[in-house]
PDB file of C-alpha atoms in Angstrom:
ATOM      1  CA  UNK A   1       0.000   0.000   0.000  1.00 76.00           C
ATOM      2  CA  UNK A   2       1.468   3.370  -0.410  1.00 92.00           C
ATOM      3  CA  UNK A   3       1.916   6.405   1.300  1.00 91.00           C
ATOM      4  CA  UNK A   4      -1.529   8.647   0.151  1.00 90.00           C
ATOM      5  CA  UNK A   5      -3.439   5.232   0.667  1.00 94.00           C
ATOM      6  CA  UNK A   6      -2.409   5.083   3.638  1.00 93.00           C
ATOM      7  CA  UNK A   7      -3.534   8.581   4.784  1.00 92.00           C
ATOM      8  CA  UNK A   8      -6.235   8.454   2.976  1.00 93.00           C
ATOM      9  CA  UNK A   9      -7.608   5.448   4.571  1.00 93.00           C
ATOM     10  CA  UNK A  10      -6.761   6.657   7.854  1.00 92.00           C
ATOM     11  CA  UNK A  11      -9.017   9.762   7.451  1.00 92.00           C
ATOM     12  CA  UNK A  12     -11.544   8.171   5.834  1.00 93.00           C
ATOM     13  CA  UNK A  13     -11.922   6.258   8.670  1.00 94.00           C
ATOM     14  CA  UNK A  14     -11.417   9.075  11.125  1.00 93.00           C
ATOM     15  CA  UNK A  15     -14.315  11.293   9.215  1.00 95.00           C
ATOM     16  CA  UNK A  16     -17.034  10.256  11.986  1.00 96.00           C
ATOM     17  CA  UNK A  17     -14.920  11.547  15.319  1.00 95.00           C
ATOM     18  CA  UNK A  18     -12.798  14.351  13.625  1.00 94.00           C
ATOM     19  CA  UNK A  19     -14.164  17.317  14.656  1.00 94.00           C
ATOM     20  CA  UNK A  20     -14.724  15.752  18.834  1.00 94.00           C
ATOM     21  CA  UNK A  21     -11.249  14.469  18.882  1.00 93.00           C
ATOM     22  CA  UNK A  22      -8.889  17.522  17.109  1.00 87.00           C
ATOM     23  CA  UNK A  23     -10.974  20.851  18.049  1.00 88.00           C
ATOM     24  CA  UNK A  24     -10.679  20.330  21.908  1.00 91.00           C
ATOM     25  CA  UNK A  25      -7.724  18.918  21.525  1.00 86.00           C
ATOM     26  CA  UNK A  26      -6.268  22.409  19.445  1.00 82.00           C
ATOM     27  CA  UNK A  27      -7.945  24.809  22.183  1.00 86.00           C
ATOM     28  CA  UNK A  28      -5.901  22.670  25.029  1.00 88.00           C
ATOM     29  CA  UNK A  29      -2.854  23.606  22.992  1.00 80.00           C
ATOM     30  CA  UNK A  30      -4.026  27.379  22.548  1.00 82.00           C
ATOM     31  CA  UNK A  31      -5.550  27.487  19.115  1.00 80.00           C
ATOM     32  CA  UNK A  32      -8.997  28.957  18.095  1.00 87.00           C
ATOM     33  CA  UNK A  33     -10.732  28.027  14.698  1.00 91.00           C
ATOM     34  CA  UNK A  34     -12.007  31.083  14.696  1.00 91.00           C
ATOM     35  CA  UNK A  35      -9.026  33.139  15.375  1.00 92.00           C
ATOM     36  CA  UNK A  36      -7.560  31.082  12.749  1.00 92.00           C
ATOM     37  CA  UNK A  37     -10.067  32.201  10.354  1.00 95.00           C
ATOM     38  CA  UNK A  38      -9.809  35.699  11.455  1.00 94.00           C
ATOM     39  CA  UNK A  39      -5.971  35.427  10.985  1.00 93.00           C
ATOM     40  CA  UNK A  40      -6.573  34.251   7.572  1.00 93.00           C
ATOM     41  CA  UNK A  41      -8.816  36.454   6.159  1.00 93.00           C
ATOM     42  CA  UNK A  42      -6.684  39.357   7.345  1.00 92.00           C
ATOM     43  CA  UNK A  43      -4.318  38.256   5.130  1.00 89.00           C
ATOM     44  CA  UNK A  44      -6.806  37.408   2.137  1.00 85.00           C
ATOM     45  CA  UNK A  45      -7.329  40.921   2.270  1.00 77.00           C
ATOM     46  CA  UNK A  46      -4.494  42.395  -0.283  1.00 67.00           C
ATOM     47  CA  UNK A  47      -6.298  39.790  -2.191  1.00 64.00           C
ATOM     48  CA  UNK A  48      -8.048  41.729  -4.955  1.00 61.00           C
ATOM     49  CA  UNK A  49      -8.557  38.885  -7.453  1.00 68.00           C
ATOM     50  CA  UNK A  50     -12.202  37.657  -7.247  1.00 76.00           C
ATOM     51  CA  UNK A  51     -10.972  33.539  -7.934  1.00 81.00           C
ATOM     52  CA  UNK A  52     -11.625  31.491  -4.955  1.00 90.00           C
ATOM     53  CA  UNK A  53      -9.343  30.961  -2.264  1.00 94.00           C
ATOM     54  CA  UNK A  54      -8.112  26.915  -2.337  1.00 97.00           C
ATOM     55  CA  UNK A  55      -8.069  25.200   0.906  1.00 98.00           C
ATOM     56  CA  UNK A  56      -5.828  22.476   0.999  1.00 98.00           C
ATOM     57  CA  UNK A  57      -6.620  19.438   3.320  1.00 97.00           C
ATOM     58  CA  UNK A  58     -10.381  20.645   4.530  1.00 97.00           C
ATOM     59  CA  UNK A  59     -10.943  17.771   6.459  1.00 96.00           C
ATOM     60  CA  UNK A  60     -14.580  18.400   7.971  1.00 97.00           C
ATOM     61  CA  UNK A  61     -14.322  21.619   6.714  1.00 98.00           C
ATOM     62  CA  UNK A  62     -14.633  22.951  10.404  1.00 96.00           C
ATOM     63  CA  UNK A  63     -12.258  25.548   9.215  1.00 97.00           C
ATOM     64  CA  UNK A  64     -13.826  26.602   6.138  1.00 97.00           C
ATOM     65  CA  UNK A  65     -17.245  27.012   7.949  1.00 97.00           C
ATOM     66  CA  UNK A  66     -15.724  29.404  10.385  1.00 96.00           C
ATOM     67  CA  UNK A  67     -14.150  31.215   7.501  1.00 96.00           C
ATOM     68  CA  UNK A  68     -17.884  31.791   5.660  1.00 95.00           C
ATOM     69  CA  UNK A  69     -19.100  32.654   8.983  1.00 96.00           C
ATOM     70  CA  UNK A  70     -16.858  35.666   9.504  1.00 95.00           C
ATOM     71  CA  UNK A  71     -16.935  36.878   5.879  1.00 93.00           C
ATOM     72  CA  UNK A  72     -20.008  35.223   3.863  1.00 93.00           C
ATOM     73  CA  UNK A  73     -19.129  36.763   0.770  1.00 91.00           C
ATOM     74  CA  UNK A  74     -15.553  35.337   0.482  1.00 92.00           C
ATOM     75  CA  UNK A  75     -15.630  31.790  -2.056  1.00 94.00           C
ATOM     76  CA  UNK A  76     -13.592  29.075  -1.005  1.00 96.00           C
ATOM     77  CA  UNK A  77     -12.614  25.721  -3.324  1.00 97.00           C
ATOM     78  CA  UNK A  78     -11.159  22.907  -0.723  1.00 97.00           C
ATOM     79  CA  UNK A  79      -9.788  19.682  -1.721  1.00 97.00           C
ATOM     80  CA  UNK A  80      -8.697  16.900   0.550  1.00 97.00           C
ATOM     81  CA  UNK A  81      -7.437  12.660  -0.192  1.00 97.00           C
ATOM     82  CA  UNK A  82     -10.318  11.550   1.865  1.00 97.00           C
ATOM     83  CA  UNK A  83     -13.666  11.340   0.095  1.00 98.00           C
ATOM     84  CA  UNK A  84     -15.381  10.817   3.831  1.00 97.00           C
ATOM     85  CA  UNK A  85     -13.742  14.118   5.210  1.00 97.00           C
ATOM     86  CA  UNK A  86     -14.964  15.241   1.899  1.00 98.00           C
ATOM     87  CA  UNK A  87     -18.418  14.498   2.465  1.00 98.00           C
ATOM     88  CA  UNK A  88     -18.477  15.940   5.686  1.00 97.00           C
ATOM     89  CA  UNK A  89     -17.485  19.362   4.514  1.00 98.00           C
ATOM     90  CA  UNK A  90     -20.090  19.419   2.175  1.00 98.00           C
ATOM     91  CA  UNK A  91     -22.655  19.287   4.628  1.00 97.00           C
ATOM     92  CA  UNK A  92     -21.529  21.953   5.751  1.00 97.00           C
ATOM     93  CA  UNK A  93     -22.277  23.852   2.588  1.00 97.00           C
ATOM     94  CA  UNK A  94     -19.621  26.519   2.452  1.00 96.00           C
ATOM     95  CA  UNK A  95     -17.164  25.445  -0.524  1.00 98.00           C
ATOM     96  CA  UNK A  96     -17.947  26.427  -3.853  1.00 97.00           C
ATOM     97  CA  UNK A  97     -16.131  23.143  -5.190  1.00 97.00           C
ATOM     98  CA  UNK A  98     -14.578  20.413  -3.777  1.00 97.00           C
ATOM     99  CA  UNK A  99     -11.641  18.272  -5.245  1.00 97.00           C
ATOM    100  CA  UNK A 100     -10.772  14.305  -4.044  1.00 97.00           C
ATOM    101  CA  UNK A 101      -6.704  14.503  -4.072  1.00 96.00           C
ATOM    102  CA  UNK A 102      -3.306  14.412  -2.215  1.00 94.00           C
ATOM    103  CA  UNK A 103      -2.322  18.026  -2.328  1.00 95.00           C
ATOM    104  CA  UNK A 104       0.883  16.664  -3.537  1.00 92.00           C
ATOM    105  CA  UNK A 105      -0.937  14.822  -6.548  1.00 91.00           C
ATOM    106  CA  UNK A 106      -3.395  17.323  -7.717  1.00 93.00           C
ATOM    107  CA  UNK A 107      -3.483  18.938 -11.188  1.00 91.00           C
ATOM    108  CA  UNK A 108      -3.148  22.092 -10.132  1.00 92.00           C
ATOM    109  CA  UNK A 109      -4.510  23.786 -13.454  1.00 91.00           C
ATOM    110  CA  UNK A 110      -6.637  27.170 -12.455  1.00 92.00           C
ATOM    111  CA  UNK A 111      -4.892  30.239 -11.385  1.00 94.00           C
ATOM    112  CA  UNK A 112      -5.281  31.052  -7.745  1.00 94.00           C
ATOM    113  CA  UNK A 113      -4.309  34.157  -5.904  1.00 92.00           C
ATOM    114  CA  UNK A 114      -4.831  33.087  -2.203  1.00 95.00           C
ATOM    115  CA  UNK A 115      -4.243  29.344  -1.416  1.00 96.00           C
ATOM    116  CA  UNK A 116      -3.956  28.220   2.379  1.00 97.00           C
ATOM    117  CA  UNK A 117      -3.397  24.656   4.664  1.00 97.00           C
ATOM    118  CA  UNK A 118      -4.019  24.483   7.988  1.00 94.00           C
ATOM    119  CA  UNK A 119      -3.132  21.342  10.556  1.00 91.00           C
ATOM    120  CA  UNK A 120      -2.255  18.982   6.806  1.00 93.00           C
ATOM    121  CA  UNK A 121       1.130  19.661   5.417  1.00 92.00           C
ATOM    122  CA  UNK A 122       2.680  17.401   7.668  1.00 88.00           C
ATOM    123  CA  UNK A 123       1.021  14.399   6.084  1.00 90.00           C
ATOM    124  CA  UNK A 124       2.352  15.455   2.971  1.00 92.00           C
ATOM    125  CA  UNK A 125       5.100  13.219   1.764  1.00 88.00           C
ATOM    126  CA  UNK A 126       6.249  15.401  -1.082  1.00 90.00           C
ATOM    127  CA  UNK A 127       6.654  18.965   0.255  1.00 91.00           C
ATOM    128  CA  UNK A 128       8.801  20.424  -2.019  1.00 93.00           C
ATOM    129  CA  UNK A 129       6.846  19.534  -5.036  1.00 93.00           C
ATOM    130  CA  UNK A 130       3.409  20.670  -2.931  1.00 95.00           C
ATOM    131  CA  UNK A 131       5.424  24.041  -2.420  1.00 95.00           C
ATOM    132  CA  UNK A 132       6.237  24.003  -6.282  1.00 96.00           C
ATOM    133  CA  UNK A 133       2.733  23.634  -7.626  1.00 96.00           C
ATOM    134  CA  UNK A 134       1.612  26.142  -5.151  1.00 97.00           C
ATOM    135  CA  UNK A 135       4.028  28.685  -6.091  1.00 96.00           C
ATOM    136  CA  UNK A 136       3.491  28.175 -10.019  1.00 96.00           C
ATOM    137  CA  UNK A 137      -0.558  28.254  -8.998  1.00 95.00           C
ATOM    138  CA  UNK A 138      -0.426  31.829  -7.466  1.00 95.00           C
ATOM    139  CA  UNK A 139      -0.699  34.815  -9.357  1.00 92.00           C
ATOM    140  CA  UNK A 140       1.345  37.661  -9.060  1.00 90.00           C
ATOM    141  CA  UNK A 141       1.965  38.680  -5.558  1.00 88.00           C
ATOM    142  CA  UNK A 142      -0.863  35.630  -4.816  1.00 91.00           C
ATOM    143  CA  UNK A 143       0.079  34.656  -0.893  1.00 93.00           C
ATOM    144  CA  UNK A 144      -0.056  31.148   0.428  1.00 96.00           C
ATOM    145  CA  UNK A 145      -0.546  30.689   4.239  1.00 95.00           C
ATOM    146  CA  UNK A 146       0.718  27.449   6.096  1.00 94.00           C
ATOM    147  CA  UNK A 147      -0.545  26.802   9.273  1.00 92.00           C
ATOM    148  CA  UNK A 148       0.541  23.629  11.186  1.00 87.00           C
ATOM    149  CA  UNK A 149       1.664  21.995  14.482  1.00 73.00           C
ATOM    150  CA  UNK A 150       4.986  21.813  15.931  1.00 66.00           C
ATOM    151  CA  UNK A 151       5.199  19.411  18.900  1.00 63.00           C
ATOM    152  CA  UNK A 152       5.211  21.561  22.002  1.00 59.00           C
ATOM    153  CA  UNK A 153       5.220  24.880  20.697  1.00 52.00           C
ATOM    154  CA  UNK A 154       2.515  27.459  19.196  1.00 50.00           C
ATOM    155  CA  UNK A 155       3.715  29.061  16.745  1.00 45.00           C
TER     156      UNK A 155
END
């Protein structure tokens, strides 16, 4: 079995709990989804271009939801490897599409001018080549924000 397969089965089957096990388990460690989504869209704000923003890794899309909530007007495409994460977000009705990929395999073939990850680029295998197709993705002066843990630290 390979790597993705391996993630990917390991969220799929993790789809059902996510949301109880990881968002009390990120406020114990000082994070807030919602100040994450506040942080976020204060960047998306030099962001002129009306594309969509691209969330990589949306899980349950607990993050995306918080980002609609704050700023309805904003569009957000996500894309995740696990097709039950996948239909979890959608529930939550808040992306405008929604891609079934590794973030390290996907085609990335539309312009995008603000792209960001939170809490997956860890179980990314191929990082530089994730960084590569996100920096040939952006526009000029597009921004990508990476957001992720570091054992015992917040950073």
């Amino acid at each position: 079995m390979n790597y993705n397969t391996e993630v990917k089965n390991a969220f799929d089957d993790w789809a059902e709990t996510y949301e109880s096990d990881v968002v009390p388990k990120l406020k114990f460690r000082g994070y807030s989804y919602d100040e994450l989504a506040s942080i976020i869209l204060s960047y998306s704000k030099n962001s002129l271009s009306p594309l969509p923003f691209l969330e990589l890794g949306v899980g349950t899309g607990v993050l995306g939801r918080h980002i609609k909530a704050l700023s309805p007007s904003t569009r957000i495409d996500g894309l995740d490897i696990s097709p039950e994460m996948l239909k979890k977000a959608r529930e939550k009705k808040v992306y405008e599409e929604l891609y079934l990929s590794s973030a390290d395999e996907y085609i990335y073939d539309q312009k995008r001018s603000f792209i960001y990850s939170a809490f997956m680029f860890h179980s990314v295998r191929e990082q530089e080549h994730l960084l590569k197709s996100i920096a040939d993705t952006l526009i000029d002066k597009g921004l990508f924000i990476l957001v992720d843990l570091v054992p015992n630290m917040k950073i």
